């Protein structure tokens, strides 16, 4: 947030360094309203950081739409199949009981985000956040149809006419098409993509599928087309707590007040006692959230680097040193840069992220591709046969958690006289659960107590994968 005292102090130090009169160089203290008013018309900006942002946003959008169309082993590679309660990810199927893995993944992702924030500030917001990607996409469409930021502002003030109406209708139709495509792209992670797009385009989708597609389409249209920076300023919780993770070594988009003040316009190559900031206001015009970075660190800044590129272009035109606005830490501004590995927050979040990744690896490696649940017959504890044998009935619930049909062999252990009646070899289709009733018999003379331990083992043929579960075998003794 804005710190007027720190800015004034920095300016005073710079004035002493440059031997300028202090009274003429002091920045007047004023209250800054962090709330932007009116619609922000972002000015298009090109440059080094904008090429990075555009490339990463384009990659994000492309992956979002294309991933559901990737097939693996004859099935959609990534699919949250809610109806069958399974999450398919490139040959691995996670069931509700495996969702602890997803929980660990989300926790690890949070620590990685905190880890990046300590070092680079809100770099996620500026370069990878879907809200930023879709907002810039909608702004790009708006600029192609209505023109530059100045033309869009003039169009807003102009009275309604046929030309204005045609531009507005064209823009909103384009926004609507992108929003509908985005709604389909999101639901394609829950419904097979090829079926979904065909059903939507032919108007054959079911009521609930169509409802969810249109719901997310409307959300996209409102968020990226209308709310835009308001999502970052008021709805996103990350904007509120990210400052807690900052320290003096966090690199954020920063204005070097000691070098830039006192600011003021001037002609090129003009001798002046002013600072390097020519007060062109481009850093404000290109900002997606409409802030003035020269007022100091503010929670609205998403670290997209647009103001850095704009300022560097201006500095080059005037023959000044670049990076008046740059990614810099508080310590770097006062030449007290500390190596990142000496930051306790940086090390703490990094270690926590590594621990979470190790937990995920252990959880995945210990995960079995077979699930077994043994249920005893609740009607009868045991049955006696004419041959002095004791029989117990069980139901084996065996789930094949892979995406291919598998043959399984059933074994029993615990007493040498246990014998499994019926077939001990079963075939279970991909992702299916088989309720398999079995009867186990034992010689009465071989049993030494009324309740004996029995272990059921289900092993996949031609594989080392197996699972076991204990139960009880009852007899009249």
GROMACS .gro file of C-alpha atoms in nm:
model
  477
    1UNK     CA    1   0.000   0.000   0.000
    2UNK     CA    2   0.102   0.360  -0.038
    3UNK     CA    3   0.349   0.487   0.220
    4UNK     CA    4   0.376   0.862   0.182
    5UNK     CA    5   0.643   0.900   0.453
    6UNK     CA    6   0.873   0.644   0.289
    7UNK     CA    7   0.829   0.807  -0.053
    8UNK     CA    8   0.906   1.152   0.086
    9UNK     CA    9   1.212   1.019   0.266
   10UNK     CA   10   1.338   0.854  -0.050
   11UNK     CA   11   1.296   1.179  -0.242
   12UNK     CA   12   1.477   1.377   0.021
   13UNK     CA   13   1.770   1.136   0.013
   14UNK     CA   14   1.785   1.159  -0.364
   15UNK     CA   15   1.782   1.540  -0.348
   16UNK     CA   16   2.076   1.541  -0.114
   17UNK     CA   17   2.259   1.299  -0.342
   18UNK     CA   18   2.194   1.517  -0.644
   19UNK     CA   19   2.263   1.844  -0.456
   20UNK     CA   20   1.926   1.990  -0.545
   21UNK     CA   21   1.736   2.237  -0.330
   22UNK     CA   22   1.524   2.034  -0.089
   23UNK     CA   23   1.235   2.278  -0.086
   24UNK     CA   24   1.187   2.261  -0.463
   25UNK     CA   25   1.215   1.883  -0.485
   26UNK     CA   26   0.985   1.766  -0.203
   27UNK     CA   27   0.682   1.563  -0.311
   28UNK     CA   28   0.365   1.705  -0.158
   29UNK     CA   29   0.189   1.452   0.066
   30UNK     CA   30  -0.165   1.375  -0.041
   31UNK     CA   31  -0.423   1.111   0.030
   32UNK     CA   32  -0.440   0.851  -0.248
   33UNK     CA   33  -0.773   0.689  -0.322
   34UNK     CA   34  -0.699   0.328  -0.413
   35UNK     CA   35  -1.042   0.278  -0.566
   36UNK     CA   36  -1.053   0.331  -0.938
   37UNK     CA   37  -1.358   0.502  -1.078
   38UNK     CA   38  -1.514   0.452  -1.415
   39UNK     CA   39  -1.427   0.202  -1.682
   40UNK     CA   40  -1.058   0.140  -1.739
   41UNK     CA   41  -0.956   0.139  -2.104
   42UNK     CA   42  -0.623  -0.041  -2.103
   43UNK     CA   43  -0.373   0.100  -2.349
   44UNK     CA   44  -0.200  -0.167  -2.556
   45UNK     CA   45   0.162  -0.208  -2.461
   46UNK     CA   46   0.442  -0.407  -2.618
   47UNK     CA   47   0.774  -0.499  -2.471
   48UNK     CA   48   0.985  -0.768  -2.312
   49UNK     CA   49   0.758  -0.853  -2.021
   50UNK     CA   50   0.444  -0.828  -2.231
   51UNK     CA   51   0.585  -1.083  -2.475
   52UNK     CA   52   0.644  -1.318  -2.182
   53UNK     CA   53   0.295  -1.255  -2.042
   54UNK     CA   54   0.127  -1.298  -2.380
   55UNK     CA   55   0.318  -1.618  -2.447
   56UNK     CA   56   0.233  -1.769  -2.109
   57UNK     CA   57  -0.132  -1.660  -2.130
   58UNK     CA   58  -0.160  -1.807  -2.481
   59UNK     CA   59  -0.007  -2.133  -2.362
   60UNK     CA   60  -0.249  -2.144  -2.068
   61UNK     CA   61  -0.553  -2.085  -2.290
   62UNK     CA   62  -0.436  -2.338  -2.550
   63UNK     CA   63  -0.382  -2.606  -2.285
   64UNK     CA   64  -0.720  -2.531  -2.131
   65UNK     CA   65  -0.903  -2.600  -2.458
   66UNK     CA   66  -0.683  -2.880  -2.597
   67UNK     CA   67  -0.621  -3.103  -2.294
   68UNK     CA   68  -0.974  -3.256  -2.297
   69UNK     CA   69  -0.917  -3.371  -2.657
   70UNK     CA   70  -0.603  -3.568  -2.574
   71UNK     CA   71  -0.669  -3.942  -2.568
   72UNK     CA   72  -0.469  -4.200  -2.377
   73UNK     CA   73  -0.523  -4.575  -2.397
   74UNK     CA   74  -0.846  -4.523  -2.587
   75UNK     CA   75  -1.002  -4.283  -2.334
   76UNK     CA   76  -1.001  -3.911  -2.265
   77UNK     CA   77  -0.673  -3.848  -2.086
   78UNK     CA   78  -0.810  -3.605  -1.824
   79UNK     CA   79  -1.168  -3.652  -1.709
   80UNK     CA   80  -1.357  -3.591  -1.385
   81UNK     CA   81  -1.626  -3.855  -1.429
   82UNK     CA   82  -1.872  -3.749  -1.161
   83UNK     CA   83  -2.139  -4.005  -1.253
   84UNK     CA   84  -1.892  -4.292  -1.202
   85UNK     CA   85  -1.708  -4.114  -0.918
   86UNK     CA   86  -1.364  -4.134  -1.070
   87UNK     CA   87  -1.093  -3.897  -1.185
   88UNK     CA   88  -0.897  -4.019  -1.485
   89UNK     CA   89  -0.551  -3.874  -1.541
   90UNK     CA   90  -0.338  -4.028  -1.817
   91UNK     CA   91  -0.390  -4.393  -1.734
   92UNK     CA   92  -0.433  -4.340  -1.360
   93UNK     CA   93  -0.779  -4.355  -1.208
   94UNK     CA   94  -0.842  -4.188  -0.874
   95UNK     CA   95  -1.149  -4.286  -0.675
   96UNK     CA   96  -1.312  -4.097  -0.386
   97UNK     CA   97  -1.096  -4.289  -0.138
   98UNK     CA   98  -0.787  -4.172  -0.329
   99UNK     CA   99  -0.878  -3.805  -0.312
  100UNK     CA  100  -0.631  -3.751  -0.031
  101UNK     CA  101  -0.379  -3.734  -0.317
  102UNK     CA  102  -0.568  -3.441  -0.467
  103UNK     CA  103  -0.577  -3.276  -0.125
  104UNK     CA  104  -0.198  -3.307  -0.098
  105UNK     CA  105  -0.163  -3.169  -0.452
  106UNK     CA  106  -0.370  -2.861  -0.363
  107UNK     CA  107  -0.169  -2.808  -0.044
  108UNK     CA  108   0.159  -2.842  -0.236
  109UNK     CA  109   0.031  -2.598  -0.501
  110UNK     CA  110  -0.052  -2.347  -0.227
  111UNK     CA  111   0.299  -2.370  -0.078
  112UNK     CA  112   0.454  -2.338  -0.425
  113UNK     CA  113   0.243  -2.026  -0.480
  114UNK     CA  114   0.359  -1.884  -0.145
  115UNK     CA  115   0.716  -1.977  -0.235
  116UNK     CA  116   0.692  -1.786  -0.564
  117UNK     CA  117   0.522  -1.493  -0.393
  118UNK     CA  118   0.806  -1.447  -0.144
  119UNK     CA  119   1.052  -1.415  -0.431
  120UNK     CA  120   0.849  -1.255  -0.715
  121UNK     CA  121   0.540  -1.108  -0.550
  122UNK     CA  122   0.212  -1.146  -0.741
  123UNK     CA  123   0.379  -1.295  -1.047
  124UNK     CA  124   0.103  -1.560  -1.063
  125UNK     CA  125  -0.160  -1.288  -1.105
  126UNK     CA  126   0.027  -1.113  -1.382
  127UNK     CA  127   0.137  -1.408  -1.591
  128UNK     CA  128  -0.064  -1.724  -1.514
  129UNK     CA  129  -0.397  -1.630  -1.356
  130UNK     CA  130  -0.693  -1.732  -1.580
  131UNK     CA  131  -0.871  -1.407  -1.490
  132UNK     CA  132  -0.579  -1.208  -1.632
  133UNK     CA  133  -0.553  -1.429  -1.943
  134UNK     CA  134  -0.922  -1.404  -2.030
  135UNK     CA  135  -0.938  -1.032  -1.946
  136UNK     CA  136  -0.655  -0.951  -2.185
  137UNK     CA  137  -0.820  -1.174  -2.445
  138UNK     CA  138  -1.144  -0.978  -2.418
  139UNK     CA  139  -0.953  -0.647  -2.424
  140UNK     CA  140  -0.776  -0.761  -2.741
  141UNK     CA  141  -1.113  -0.833  -2.907
  142UNK     CA  142  -1.244  -0.496  -2.788
  143UNK     CA  143  -0.942  -0.317  -2.934
  144UNK     CA  144  -0.975  -0.495  -3.269
  145UNK     CA  145  -1.339  -0.383  -3.300
  146UNK     CA  146  -1.355  -0.043  -3.125
  147UNK     CA  147  -0.998   0.078  -3.168
  148UNK     CA  148  -0.729   0.206  -2.931
  149UNK     CA  149  -0.791   0.315  -2.574
  150UNK     CA  150  -0.850   0.678  -2.677
  151UNK     CA  151  -1.097   0.573  -2.945
  152UNK     CA  152  -1.281   0.348  -2.701
  153UNK     CA  153  -1.303   0.631  -2.450
  154UNK     CA  154  -1.437   0.863  -2.719
  155UNK     CA  155  -1.685   0.598  -2.827
  156UNK     CA  156  -1.815   0.572  -2.469
  157UNK     CA  157  -1.881   0.948  -2.463
  158UNK     CA  158  -2.031   0.961  -2.811
  159UNK     CA  159  -2.411   0.954  -2.849
  160UNK     CA  160  -2.571   0.635  -2.970
  161UNK     CA  161  -2.555   0.595  -3.346
  162UNK     CA  162  -2.573   0.315  -3.600
  163UNK     CA  163  -2.193   0.295  -3.612
  164UNK     CA  164  -2.160   0.281  -3.234
  165UNK     CA  165  -2.438   0.024  -3.204
  166UNK     CA  166  -2.283  -0.200  -3.471
  167UNK     CA  167  -1.945  -0.192  -3.294
  168UNK     CA  168  -2.098  -0.266  -2.957
  169UNK     CA  169  -2.311  -0.551  -3.091
  170UNK     CA  170  -2.012  -0.700  -3.275
  171UNK     CA  171  -1.797  -0.679  -2.962
  172UNK     CA  172  -2.052  -0.844  -2.736
  173UNK     CA  173  -2.125  -1.116  -2.990
  174UNK     CA  174  -1.753  -1.194  -3.008
  175UNK     CA  175  -1.732  -1.191  -2.629
  176UNK     CA  176  -2.034  -1.421  -2.611
  177UNK     CA  177  -1.881  -1.667  -2.857
  178UNK     CA  178  -1.556  -1.684  -2.659
  179UNK     CA  179  -1.750  -1.717  -2.333
  180UNK     CA  180  -1.963  -2.003  -2.471
  181UNK     CA  181  -1.651  -2.177  -2.599
  182UNK     CA  182  -1.495  -2.132  -2.254
  183UNK     CA  183  -1.804  -2.282  -2.088
  184UNK     CA  184  -1.777  -2.585  -2.317
  185UNK     CA  185  -1.405  -2.607  -2.248
  186UNK     CA  186  -1.461  -2.618  -1.873
  187UNK     CA  187  -1.743  -2.875  -1.882
  188UNK     CA  188  -1.531  -3.087  -2.121
  189UNK     CA  189  -1.326  -3.186  -1.817
  190UNK     CA  190  -1.640  -3.348  -1.670
  191UNK     CA  191  -1.817  -3.472  -1.985
  192UNK     CA  192  -1.628  -3.643  -2.274
  193UNK     CA  193  -1.520  -3.349  -2.490
  194UNK     CA  194  -1.605  -3.487  -2.833
  195UNK     CA  195  -1.957  -3.577  -2.725
  196UNK     CA  196  -2.007  -3.245  -2.544
  197UNK     CA  197  -1.914  -3.013  -2.830
  198UNK     CA  198  -2.122  -3.216  -3.076
  199UNK     CA  199  -2.426  -3.211  -2.846
  200UNK     CA  200  -2.394  -2.836  -2.782
  201UNK     CA  201  -2.353  -2.748  -3.150
  202UNK     CA  202  -2.647  -2.968  -3.253
  203UNK     CA  203  -2.863  -2.854  -2.957
  204UNK     CA  204  -2.895  -3.213  -2.836
  205UNK     CA  205  -2.730  -3.166  -2.496
  206UNK     CA  206  -2.934  -3.258  -2.191
  207UNK     CA  207  -3.091  -2.985  -1.980
  208UNK     CA  208  -2.834  -3.001  -1.699
  209UNK     CA  209  -2.532  -3.016  -1.927
  210UNK     CA  210  -2.658  -2.717  -2.125
  211UNK     CA  211  -2.735  -2.534  -1.800
  212UNK     CA  212  -2.382  -2.578  -1.666
  213UNK     CA  213  -2.224  -2.478  -1.998
  214UNK     CA  214  -2.429  -2.159  -2.011
  215UNK     CA  215  -2.367  -2.090  -1.643
  216UNK     CA  216  -1.989  -2.088  -1.690
  217UNK     CA  217  -2.026  -1.900  -2.019
  218UNK     CA  218  -2.217  -1.623  -1.841
  219UNK     CA  219  -1.961  -1.617  -1.560
  220UNK     CA  220  -1.679  -1.581  -1.814
  221UNK     CA  221  -1.864  -1.307  -2.002
  222UNK     CA  222  -1.923  -1.108  -1.683
  223UNK     CA  223  -1.579  -1.164  -1.528
  224UNK     CA  224  -1.363  -1.096  -1.833
  225UNK     CA  225  -1.591  -0.854  -2.015
  226UNK     CA  226  -1.744  -0.641  -1.742
  227UNK     CA  227  -1.586  -0.694  -1.400
  228UNK     CA  228  -1.224  -0.734  -1.510
  229UNK     CA  229  -1.006  -0.554  -1.255
  230UNK     CA  230  -1.289  -0.560  -1.000
  231UNK     CA  231  -1.232  -0.934  -0.964
  232UNK     CA  232  -0.870  -0.864  -0.872
  233UNK     CA  233  -0.952  -0.571  -0.643
  234UNK     CA  234  -1.254  -0.701  -0.453
  235UNK     CA  235  -1.322  -1.071  -0.520
  236UNK     CA  236  -0.982  -1.238  -0.520
  237UNK     CA  237  -0.867  -1.324  -0.164
  238UNK     CA  238  -0.506  -1.357  -0.279
  239UNK     CA  239  -0.486  -0.980  -0.324
  240UNK     CA  240  -0.567  -0.934   0.044
  241UNK     CA  241  -0.325  -1.174   0.210
  242UNK     CA  242  -0.033  -1.178  -0.035
  243UNK     CA  243   0.132  -0.882   0.140
  244UNK     CA  244   0.179  -1.101   0.449
  245UNK     CA  245   0.424  -1.313   0.249
  246UNK     CA  246   0.630  -1.016   0.130
  247UNK     CA  247   0.958  -0.919   0.288
  248UNK     CA  248   1.231  -0.669   0.207
  249UNK     CA  249   1.378  -0.908  -0.053
  250UNK     CA  250   1.056  -0.968  -0.249
  251UNK     CA  251   1.085  -0.849  -0.607
  252UNK     CA  252   0.780  -0.644  -0.706
  253UNK     CA  253   0.709  -0.384  -0.970
  254UNK     CA  254   0.868  -0.080  -0.805
  255UNK     CA  255   0.918   0.285  -0.892
  256UNK     CA  256   1.260   0.427  -0.803
  257UNK     CA  257   1.149   0.754  -0.645
  258UNK     CA  258   1.506   0.859  -0.557
  259UNK     CA  259   1.586   0.867  -0.925
  260UNK     CA  260   1.256   0.975  -1.073
  261UNK     CA  261   1.156   1.267  -0.851
  262UNK     CA  262   1.079   1.539  -0.883
  263UNK     CA  263   0.889   1.442  -1.191
  264UNK     CA  264   0.781   1.674  -1.467
  265UNK     CA  265   0.740   1.705  -1.845
  266UNK     CA  266   1.028   1.821  -2.060
  267UNK     CA  267   1.152   1.809  -2.417
  268UNK     CA  268   1.402   1.552  -2.534
  269UNK     CA  269   1.767   1.637  -2.461
  270UNK     CA  270   1.651   1.934  -2.254
  271UNK     CA  271   1.873   2.025  -1.960
  272UNK     CA  272   1.667   2.016  -1.641
  273UNK     CA  273   1.698   1.976  -1.267
  274UNK     CA  274   1.398   1.744  -1.261
  275UNK     CA  275   1.419   1.372  -1.198
  276UNK     CA  276   1.406   1.112  -1.474
  277UNK     CA  277   1.027   1.070  -1.461
  278UNK     CA  278   0.883   1.278  -1.745
  279UNK     CA  279   0.529   1.241  -1.605
  280UNK     CA  280   0.397   1.092  -1.931
  281UNK     CA  281   0.139   0.890  -1.736
  282UNK     CA  282   0.188   0.586  -1.962
  283UNK     CA  283   0.246   0.366  -1.657
  284UNK     CA  284  -0.112   0.443  -1.552
  285UNK     CA  285  -0.261   0.410  -1.902
  286UNK     CA  286  -0.128   0.056  -1.952
  287UNK     CA  287  -0.210  -0.070  -1.601
  288UNK     CA  288  -0.490  -0.333  -1.602
  289UNK     CA  289  -0.606  -0.221  -1.258
  290UNK     CA  290  -0.568   0.154  -1.324
  291UNK     CA  291  -0.321   0.235  -1.046
  292UNK     CA  292  -0.023   0.470  -1.044
  293UNK     CA  293   0.279   0.265  -0.942
  294UNK     CA  294   0.461   0.587  -0.856
  295UNK     CA  295   0.245   0.611  -0.544
  296UNK     CA  296   0.426   0.311  -0.398
  297UNK     CA  297   0.345  -0.055  -0.344
  298UNK     CA  298  -0.030  -0.118  -0.367
  299UNK     CA  299  -0.226  -0.439  -0.327
  300UNK     CA  300  -0.401  -0.373  -0.660
  301UNK     CA  301  -0.076  -0.426  -0.854
  302UNK     CA  302  -0.074  -0.768  -1.024
  303UNK     CA  303   0.295  -0.754  -1.126
  304UNK     CA  304   0.218  -0.789  -1.498
  305UNK     CA  305   0.511  -0.561  -1.594
  306UNK     CA  306   0.311  -0.346  -1.839
  307UNK     CA  307   0.423  -0.027  -1.667
  308UNK     CA  308   0.784  -0.151  -1.675
  309UNK     CA  309   0.776  -0.191  -2.053
  310UNK     CA  310   0.599   0.144  -2.100
  311UNK     CA  311   0.845   0.331  -1.882
  312UNK     CA  312   1.149   0.166  -2.041
  313UNK     CA  313   1.032   0.273  -2.386
  314UNK     CA  314   0.998   0.631  -2.263
  315UNK     CA  315   1.340   0.624  -2.098
  316UNK     CA  316   1.497   0.501  -2.422
  317UNK     CA  317   1.332   0.783  -2.619
  318UNK     CA  318   1.471   1.043  -2.380
  319UNK     CA  319   1.813   0.879  -2.362
  320UNK     CA  320   1.780   0.798  -1.992
  321UNK     CA  321   1.880   0.483  -1.812
  322UNK     CA  322   1.605   0.219  -1.822
  323UNK     CA  323   1.437   0.047  -1.526
  324UNK     CA  324   1.307   0.358  -1.358
  325UNK     CA  325   1.016   0.121  -1.296
  326UNK     CA  326   1.142  -0.234  -1.259
  327UNK     CA  327   1.114  -0.562  -1.072
  328UNK     CA  328   1.314  -0.477  -0.763
  329UNK     CA  329   1.307  -0.542  -0.391
  330UNK     CA  330   1.310  -0.288  -0.114
  331UNK     CA  331   1.666  -0.384  -0.023
  332UNK     CA  332   1.783  -0.350  -0.383
  333UNK     CA  333   1.661   0.008  -0.393
  334UNK     CA  334   1.891   0.096  -0.104
  335UNK     CA  335   2.177  -0.127  -0.221
  336UNK     CA  336   2.125  -0.377   0.060
  337UNK     CA  337   2.034  -0.680  -0.149
  338UNK     CA  338   2.040  -1.005   0.047
  339UNK     CA  339   2.080  -1.348  -0.120
  340UNK     CA  340   1.745  -1.522  -0.148
  341UNK     CA  341   1.868  -1.824   0.045
  342UNK     CA  342   1.907  -1.603   0.354
  343UNK     CA  343   1.535  -1.525   0.360
  344UNK     CA  344   1.360  -1.734   0.625
  345UNK     CA  345   1.025  -1.709   0.447
  346UNK     CA  346   1.178  -1.820   0.118
  347UNK     CA  347   1.345  -2.119   0.280
  348UNK     CA  348   1.042  -2.203   0.493
  349UNK     CA  349   0.793  -2.210   0.207
  350UNK     CA  350   1.044  -2.394  -0.013
  351UNK     CA  351   1.100  -2.667   0.246
  352UNK     CA  352   0.725  -2.697   0.308
  353UNK     CA  353   0.663  -2.736  -0.067
  354UNK     CA  354   0.931  -3.007  -0.093
  355UNK     CA  355   0.778  -3.192   0.201
  356UNK     CA  356   0.434  -3.181   0.038
  357UNK     CA  357   0.578  -3.307  -0.293
  358UNK     CA  358   0.750  -3.592  -0.107
  359UNK     CA  359   0.419  -3.681   0.062
  360UNK     CA  360   0.246  -3.685  -0.277
  361UNK     CA  361   0.516  -3.913  -0.420
  362UNK     CA  362   0.489  -4.151  -0.125
  363UNK     CA  363   0.108  -4.154  -0.142
  364UNK     CA  364   0.110  -4.232  -0.514
  365UNK     CA  365   0.378  -4.500  -0.485
  366UNK     CA  366   0.194  -4.676  -0.201
  367UNK     CA  367  -0.139  -4.662  -0.381
  368UNK     CA  368  -0.276  -5.003  -0.486
  369UNK     CA  369  -0.449  -5.066  -0.820
  370UNK     CA  370  -0.682  -5.313  -0.646
  371UNK     CA  371  -0.936  -5.243  -0.377
  372UNK     CA  372  -1.076  -5.520  -0.160
  373UNK     CA  373  -1.350  -5.517   0.098
  374UNK     CA  374  -1.456  -5.839   0.270
  375UNK     CA  375  -1.813  -5.861   0.407
  376UNK     CA  376  -1.927  -6.159   0.610
  377UNK     CA  377  -2.269  -6.319   0.569
  378UNK     CA  378  -2.474  -6.152   0.842
  379UNK     CA  379  -2.750  -6.411   0.831
  380UNK     CA  380  -2.550  -6.717   0.937
  381UNK     CA  381  -2.222  -6.735   1.125
  382UNK     CA  382  -2.140  -7.084   0.997
  383UNK     CA  383  -2.287  -7.401   0.847
  384UNK     CA  384  -2.205  -7.765   0.928
  385UNK     CA  385  -2.186  -8.019   0.647
  386UNK     CA  386  -2.237  -8.398   0.653
  387UNK     CA  387  -1.860  -8.444   0.620
  388UNK     CA  388  -1.783  -8.258   0.947
  389UNK     CA  389  -1.672  -7.951   0.756
  390UNK     CA  390  -1.756  -7.594   0.859
  391UNK     CA  391  -1.854  -7.339   0.595
  392UNK     CA  392  -1.855  -6.958   0.618
  393UNK     CA  393  -1.992  -6.732   0.349
  394UNK     CA  394  -1.838  -6.400   0.245
  395UNK     CA  395  -1.887  -6.138  -0.020
  396UNK     CA  396  -1.570  -5.995  -0.174
  397UNK     CA  397  -1.605  -5.646  -0.316
  398UNK     CA  398  -1.314  -5.623  -0.558
  399UNK     CA  399  -1.256  -5.304  -0.753
  400UNK     CA  400  -1.030  -5.281  -1.055
  401UNK     CA  401  -0.887  -4.928  -1.024
  402UNK     CA  402  -0.705  -4.941  -1.356
  403UNK     CA  403  -0.834  -4.847  -1.701
  404UNK     CA  404  -0.793  -5.196  -1.849
  405UNK     CA  405  -0.968  -5.527  -1.781
  406UNK     CA  406  -0.768  -5.743  -1.541
  407UNK     CA  407  -0.765  -6.111  -1.431
  408UNK     CA  408  -0.738  -6.164  -1.057
  409UNK     CA  409  -0.661  -6.471  -0.848
  410UNK     CA  410  -0.824  -6.517  -0.506
  411UNK     CA  411  -0.640  -6.691  -0.220
  412UNK     CA  412  -0.724  -6.763   0.143
  413UNK     CA  413  -0.475  -6.814   0.423
  414UNK     CA  414  -0.466  -6.844   0.800
  415UNK     CA  415  -0.532  -7.218   0.843
  416UNK     CA  416  -0.403  -7.505   0.635
  417UNK     CA  417  -0.750  -7.658   0.609
  418UNK     CA  418  -0.915  -7.350   0.453
  419UNK     CA  419  -1.052  -7.427   0.107
  420UNK     CA  420  -1.214  -7.184  -0.129
  421UNK     CA  421  -1.522  -7.327  -0.298
  422UNK     CA  422  -1.596  -7.230  -0.656
  423UNK     CA  423  -1.388  -7.032  -0.903
  424UNK     CA  424  -1.086  -6.855  -0.764
  425UNK     CA  425  -1.002  -6.667  -1.086
  426UNK     CA  426  -1.215  -6.369  -1.190
  427UNK     CA  427  -1.214  -6.108  -1.468
  428UNK     CA  428  -1.304  -5.750  -1.379
  429UNK     CA  429  -1.353  -5.480  -1.639
  430UNK     CA  430  -1.179  -5.143  -1.624
  431UNK     CA  431  -1.295  -4.931  -1.334
  432UNK     CA  432  -1.561  -5.178  -1.225
  433UNK     CA  433  -1.636  -5.324  -0.884
  434UNK     CA  434  -1.725  -5.694  -0.863
  435UNK     CA  435  -1.940  -5.826  -0.579
  436UNK     CA  436  -1.817  -6.183  -0.566
  437UNK     CA  437  -1.978  -6.429  -0.317
  438UNK     CA  438  -1.743  -6.700  -0.194
  439UNK     CA  439  -1.770  -6.992   0.046
  440UNK     CA  440  -1.476  -7.106   0.255
  441UNK     CA  441  -1.476  -7.448   0.421
  442UNK     CA  442  -1.251  -7.597   0.685
  443UNK     CA  443  -1.213  -7.929   0.866
  444UNK     CA  444  -1.374  -7.899   1.209
  445UNK     CA  445  -1.092  -8.099   1.367
  446UNK     CA  446  -0.836  -7.851   1.237
  447UNK     CA  447  -1.002  -7.556   1.413
  448UNK     CA  448  -0.894  -7.493   1.771
  449UNK     CA  449  -1.136  -7.215   1.868
  450UNK     CA  450  -1.474  -7.071   1.776
  451UNK     CA  451  -1.336  -6.761   1.607
  452UNK     CA  452  -1.039  -6.802   1.375
  453UNK     CA  453  -0.853  -6.550   1.166
  454UNK     CA  454  -0.872  -6.576   0.788
  455UNK     CA  455  -0.701  -6.363   0.528
  456UNK     CA  456  -0.827  -6.304   0.176
  457UNK     CA  457  -0.566  -6.215  -0.086
  458UNK     CA  458  -0.654  -6.084  -0.432
  459UNK     CA  459  -0.359  -6.075  -0.669
  460UNK     CA  460  -0.342  -5.952  -1.027
  461UNK     CA  461  -0.220  -6.222  -1.261
  462UNK     CA  462   0.119  -6.165  -1.426
  463UNK     CA  463   0.185  -5.880  -1.184
  464UNK     CA  464   0.315  -5.821  -0.833
  465UNK     CA  465   0.012  -5.608  -0.745
  466UNK     CA  466  -0.202  -5.756  -0.471
  467UNK     CA  467  -0.416  -5.659  -0.175
  468UNK     CA  468  -0.516  -5.847   0.141
  469UNK     CA  469  -0.779  -5.807   0.410
  470UNK     CA  470  -0.843  -6.003   0.729
  471UNK     CA  471  -1.176  -6.137   0.846
  472UNK     CA  472  -1.309  -6.399   1.092
  473UNK     CA  473  -1.399  -6.763   1.037
  474UNK     CA  474  -1.649  -6.898   1.292
  475UNK     CA  475  -1.704  -7.256   1.405
  476UNK     CA  476  -1.906  -7.430   1.680
  477UNK     CA  477  -1.599  -7.501   1.896
   0.00000   0.00000   0.00000
